[in-house]
């Protein structure tokens, strides 16, 4: 059904794989549209609890925007294409379920921006991550100048974006760019294990927590606190809240329904 991505589900866990390994999974405009269409399906699938994003092959998660398309990008379509990419990546960030980027190799430019739109990032020890756009005479255009400083702080974001040089997995872990680093053969095992844990948590509580934390990233403490309180109150009205508290009192494991 799709040409540039693969999609599979395993119970509550969905996996989207960017599938252009011969181009190191560089994301062209068609791939962006396919991801957008897939998000329509994922949003409607009540039983899905976690989305994993991965790159096909051994070498790359995503090695950036497709440079052949960049070659044609000018002032007119540059704005259209970056706005579109930002829009689709923001859909991933704001999805009602958490997402995990499984970073197996190169995560560059638009690829790192895609990983940063995910809720969590797990990296193979052989991965390299960076925003090399300045080396092409451009700047990041799919969220890099905004999400990178929020994740790792302004000073480090300045260094990564202005030098264009990548960091290795251990450096990425040290600066908070990724959550965990594991050996390459353990990557998907670790990602699935975390996904399984998240899938067992109450869906709405995760959704509200994620939304409140994203609101923090937008700025004002007072607005963030008000929104947190509002979402906390919503979570108090869920079936899963009743079950979570009841199961604790009854000293048993909870059975969450996602309602
Ligand atoms: N867009 C389009 N094609 C890309 C690509 C991209 N972003 N990144 C890699 N490819 C293609 C290469 O052109 C090559 O295709 P070919 O075999 O038809 O020539 C293939 O993927 C393999 O890449 P190659 O450069 O041979 O692999 P490598 O292991 O020597 O180097 C990288 C890996 C990631 C260092 C290198 O591919 C690279 O620098 N890519 C561009 C990264 C970038 O600037 N991304 C940001 C764009 S905004």
XYZ file of C-alpha atoms and ligand atoms in Angstrom:
307
model
C 0.000 0.000 0.000
C 2.903 2.363 0.748
C 6.076 2.703 -1.337
C 8.443 4.291 1.138
C 7.343 3.025 4.525
C 6.426 -0.310 6.100
C 3.779 -0.696 8.749
C 3.069 -3.594 11.050
C 1.241 -4.118 14.290
C 1.825 -6.605 17.064
C -1.090 -6.358 19.479
C -1.021 -2.826 20.915
C 2.369 -1.969 19.398
C 2.639 -0.438 15.922
C 5.888 -0.126 13.996
C 6.492 2.358 11.182
C 9.714 1.673 9.287
C 11.105 4.186 6.803
C 12.011 1.862 3.965
C 14.517 3.378 1.541
C 17.652 1.597 2.734
C 19.489 2.143 -0.574
C 19.228 5.902 0.165
C 19.908 5.444 3.887
C 16.178 6.057 4.417
C 16.447 9.695 3.354
C 12.980 11.184 3.664
C 11.562 12.573 0.440
C 8.275 14.434 0.134
C 6.394 11.274 -0.834
C 7.539 9.611 2.393
C 6.233 12.556 4.408
C 2.811 12.157 2.752
C 2.767 8.415 3.412
C 3.594 8.979 7.080
C 0.744 11.489 7.252
C -1.704 8.979 5.743
C -0.546 6.305 8.155
C -1.070 8.653 11.103
C -4.738 8.937 10.053
C -5.026 5.163 10.464
C -3.103 5.075 13.734
C -5.213 7.826 15.264
C -8.377 5.843 14.537
C -7.045 2.543 15.921
C -8.263 2.525 19.515
C -6.320 -0.604 20.451
C -2.891 0.754 19.513
C -0.940 1.972 22.532
C 2.595 2.680 21.301
C 4.214 3.611 17.986
C 7.786 2.569 17.183
C 9.627 4.434 14.415
C 12.557 2.664 12.791
C 14.749 2.771 9.695
C 15.206 -0.192 7.353
C 18.611 -1.821 6.958
C 21.721 -1.785 9.078
C 23.191 1.633 8.430
C 20.663 4.337 9.094
C 17.594 5.418 10.993
C 17.132 8.291 8.528
C 20.068 10.132 6.894
C 18.113 13.339 6.409
C 15.888 14.948 3.841
C 16.406 13.613 0.338
C 19.243 15.737 -0.996
C 18.066 15.251 -4.595
C 14.848 17.042 -3.685
C 16.812 19.629 -1.726
C 18.661 20.342 -4.933
C 15.366 21.531 -6.455
C 14.207 23.388 -3.361
C 14.015 27.153 -3.797
C 12.523 30.034 -1.836
C 9.026 29.191 -2.981
C 8.755 25.453 -2.379
C 11.244 25.653 0.510
C 8.599 27.235 2.685
C 5.844 24.877 1.543
C 7.973 21.766 2.040
C 9.379 22.723 5.437
C 5.951 23.755 6.753
C 4.479 20.465 5.558
C 7.247 18.427 7.172
C 6.892 20.383 10.421
C 3.155 19.738 10.375
C 3.535 15.968 9.949
C 6.320 15.680 12.529
C 4.203 17.681 14.971
C 1.378 15.183 14.426
C 3.767 12.472 15.633
C 4.793 14.571 18.624
C 1.171 15.221 19.567
C -0.148 11.726 18.828
C -2.433 10.383 21.555
C -0.019 7.487 22.144
C 3.713 7.618 22.936
C 6.258 6.976 20.201
C 9.770 5.546 20.430
C 12.486 6.159 17.835
C 14.721 3.095 17.382
C 17.949 4.704 16.177
C 20.095 2.008 14.596
C 22.597 4.159 12.685
C 22.719 7.595 11.067
C 20.070 10.017 12.335
C 20.850 13.209 10.481
C 18.988 16.381 9.590
C 15.345 15.578 8.947
C 16.043 12.144 10.475
C 17.139 13.554 13.809
C 14.201 15.956 13.615
C 11.884 12.980 13.139
C 13.471 11.207 16.114
C 13.074 14.350 18.226
C 9.374 14.490 17.394
C 9.083 11.060 19.009
C 8.321 10.813 22.710
C 11.436 8.728 23.503
C 14.646 7.744 21.710
C 16.669 4.553 22.095
C 19.954 4.366 20.250
C 22.295 1.647 19.128
C 25.852 2.216 20.329
C 26.952 2.604 16.723
C 24.504 5.411 15.864
C 25.577 8.918 14.915
C 23.234 11.862 15.321
C 23.472 15.385 13.988
C 22.062 18.390 12.154
C 24.463 18.754 9.193
C 22.319 21.266 7.260
C 24.772 24.174 7.506
C 27.261 22.098 5.542
C 24.764 22.296 2.678
C 24.304 26.036 3.109
C 20.888 25.731 4.734
C 19.516 25.460 8.262
C 17.276 22.768 9.763
C 13.697 23.106 8.536
C 11.715 20.313 10.197
C 11.875 21.463 13.799
C 15.589 21.140 14.575
C 16.171 24.711 15.732
C 13.199 24.418 18.102
C 13.157 20.858 19.435
C 16.929 20.427 19.798
C 17.454 23.324 22.276
C 14.388 22.179 24.204
C 15.875 18.702 24.536
C 19.541 19.441 25.170
C 19.740 23.173 26.007
C 20.638 26.173 23.925
C 24.433 26.024 24.205
C 24.704 22.444 23.030
C 22.081 22.952 20.313
C 24.080 25.928 19.048
C 27.186 23.755 18.847
C 25.485 20.884 17.016
C 23.632 23.062 14.532
C 26.391 25.615 13.868
C 29.187 23.051 13.447
C 26.976 20.530 11.638
C 29.095 17.793 13.218
C 27.389 14.631 14.519
C 27.696 13.179 18.016
C 28.099 9.501 18.780
C 25.602 7.524 20.844
C 27.403 7.950 24.171
C 27.670 11.685 23.672
C 23.993 11.782 22.693
C 23.133 9.977 25.929
C 25.295 12.326 28.012
C 23.509 15.417 26.653
C 20.022 13.921 26.888
C 19.479 13.624 23.146
C 18.635 9.939 23.559
C 17.128 8.131 26.538
C 19.091 4.888 26.355
C 22.010 3.352 24.431
C 22.248 -0.394 23.833
C 24.341 -2.742 21.726
C 23.109 -2.971 18.107
C 21.730 -6.512 18.466
C 19.759 -5.443 21.536
C 18.153 -2.366 19.987
C 14.790 -3.759 18.894
C 14.604 -5.993 21.978
C 15.035 -2.954 24.233
C 12.624 -0.834 22.183
C 9.933 -3.543 22.229
C 10.419 -4.124 25.928
C 9.898 -0.413 26.664
C 6.939 -0.349 24.248
C 5.389 -3.320 26.039
C 5.745 -1.574 29.373
C 4.163 1.626 28.039
C 1.368 -0.399 26.405
C 0.508 -1.874 29.803
C 0.037 1.584 31.332
C -3.352 3.354 31.295
C -3.675 4.947 27.867
C -5.386 8.165 28.904
C -3.004 8.843 31.810
C -0.076 8.582 29.383
C -1.863 10.780 26.874
C -2.580 13.507 29.435
C 0.915 13.334 30.943
C 2.483 13.659 27.508
C 0.262 16.596 26.622
C 1.080 18.372 29.899
C 4.839 17.890 29.403
C 4.613 19.190 25.825
C 2.813 22.252 27.182
C 5.794 22.801 29.510
C 8.053 22.917 26.476
C 5.968 25.772 25.092
C 6.946 28.172 27.837
C 4.936 29.845 30.588
C 4.949 28.099 33.981
C 1.561 29.482 35.025
C -0.158 28.284 31.836
C 1.636 24.960 32.090
C 0.517 24.447 35.685
C -3.075 25.357 34.834
C -3.063 22.893 31.951
C -1.492 20.185 34.104
C -4.217 20.634 36.705
C -6.906 20.474 34.021
C -5.480 17.256 32.530
C -4.972 15.725 35.981
C -8.645 16.401 36.680
C -9.616 14.724 33.395
C -7.544 11.672 34.328
C -9.431 11.481 37.643
C -12.605 10.792 35.653
C -11.278 7.714 33.810
C -12.134 4.062 34.403
C -8.419 3.311 34.506
C -7.973 5.697 37.436
C -10.626 3.787 39.409
C -8.935 0.508 38.494
C -5.419 1.784 39.256
C -6.312 2.978 42.744
C -8.561 -0.017 43.470
C -5.935 -2.542 42.401
C -3.385 -0.870 44.672
C -5.756 -1.088 47.630
C -6.528 -4.719 46.824
C -2.792 -5.518 46.397
C -3.195 -6.923 42.879
C -2.038 -6.010 39.359
C -4.278 -3.504 37.540
C -6.188 -4.378 34.365
C -6.347 -1.189 32.336
C -8.922 -0.806 29.552
C -7.741 2.473 28.028
C -10.924 4.292 29.081
N 19.502 12.133 0.511
C 19.564 11.378 -0.591
N 20.391 10.314 -0.702
C 21.181 10.041 0.347
C 21.158 10.787 1.533
C 20.266 11.875 1.591
N 20.141 12.638 2.681
N 22.046 10.254 2.395
C 22.608 9.216 1.761
N 22.078 9.086 0.535
C 22.402 8.070 -0.471
C 23.750 8.340 -1.118
O 23.630 9.287 -2.143
C 24.078 6.965 -1.619
O 23.338 6.712 -2.787
P 24.059 6.148 -4.124
O 24.584 4.796 -3.705
O 22.952 6.069 -5.118
O 25.132 7.120 -4.448
C 23.520 6.040 -0.533
O 22.539 6.813 0.149
C 24.545 5.603 0.469
O 25.155 6.734 1.021
P 26.750 6.945 1.090
O 27.032 8.400 1.194
O 27.412 6.202 0.008
O 27.050 6.216 2.484
P 28.275 6.459 3.461
O 28.206 5.378 4.454
O 29.527 6.666 2.689
O 27.963 7.874 4.186
C 26.540 9.461 5.324
C 26.861 7.974 5.069
C 25.267 9.496 6.144
C 27.679 10.114 6.111
C 26.361 10.208 3.987
O 25.461 9.451 3.175
C 25.795 11.602 4.122
O 26.503 12.504 4.528
N 24.509 11.784 3.748
C 23.883 13.090 3.753
C 23.528 13.501 5.144
C 22.912 14.876 5.170
O 23.541 15.876 4.887
N 21.644 14.907 5.568
C 20.950 16.142 5.797
C 20.153 16.541 4.637
S 19.259 17.991 5.096
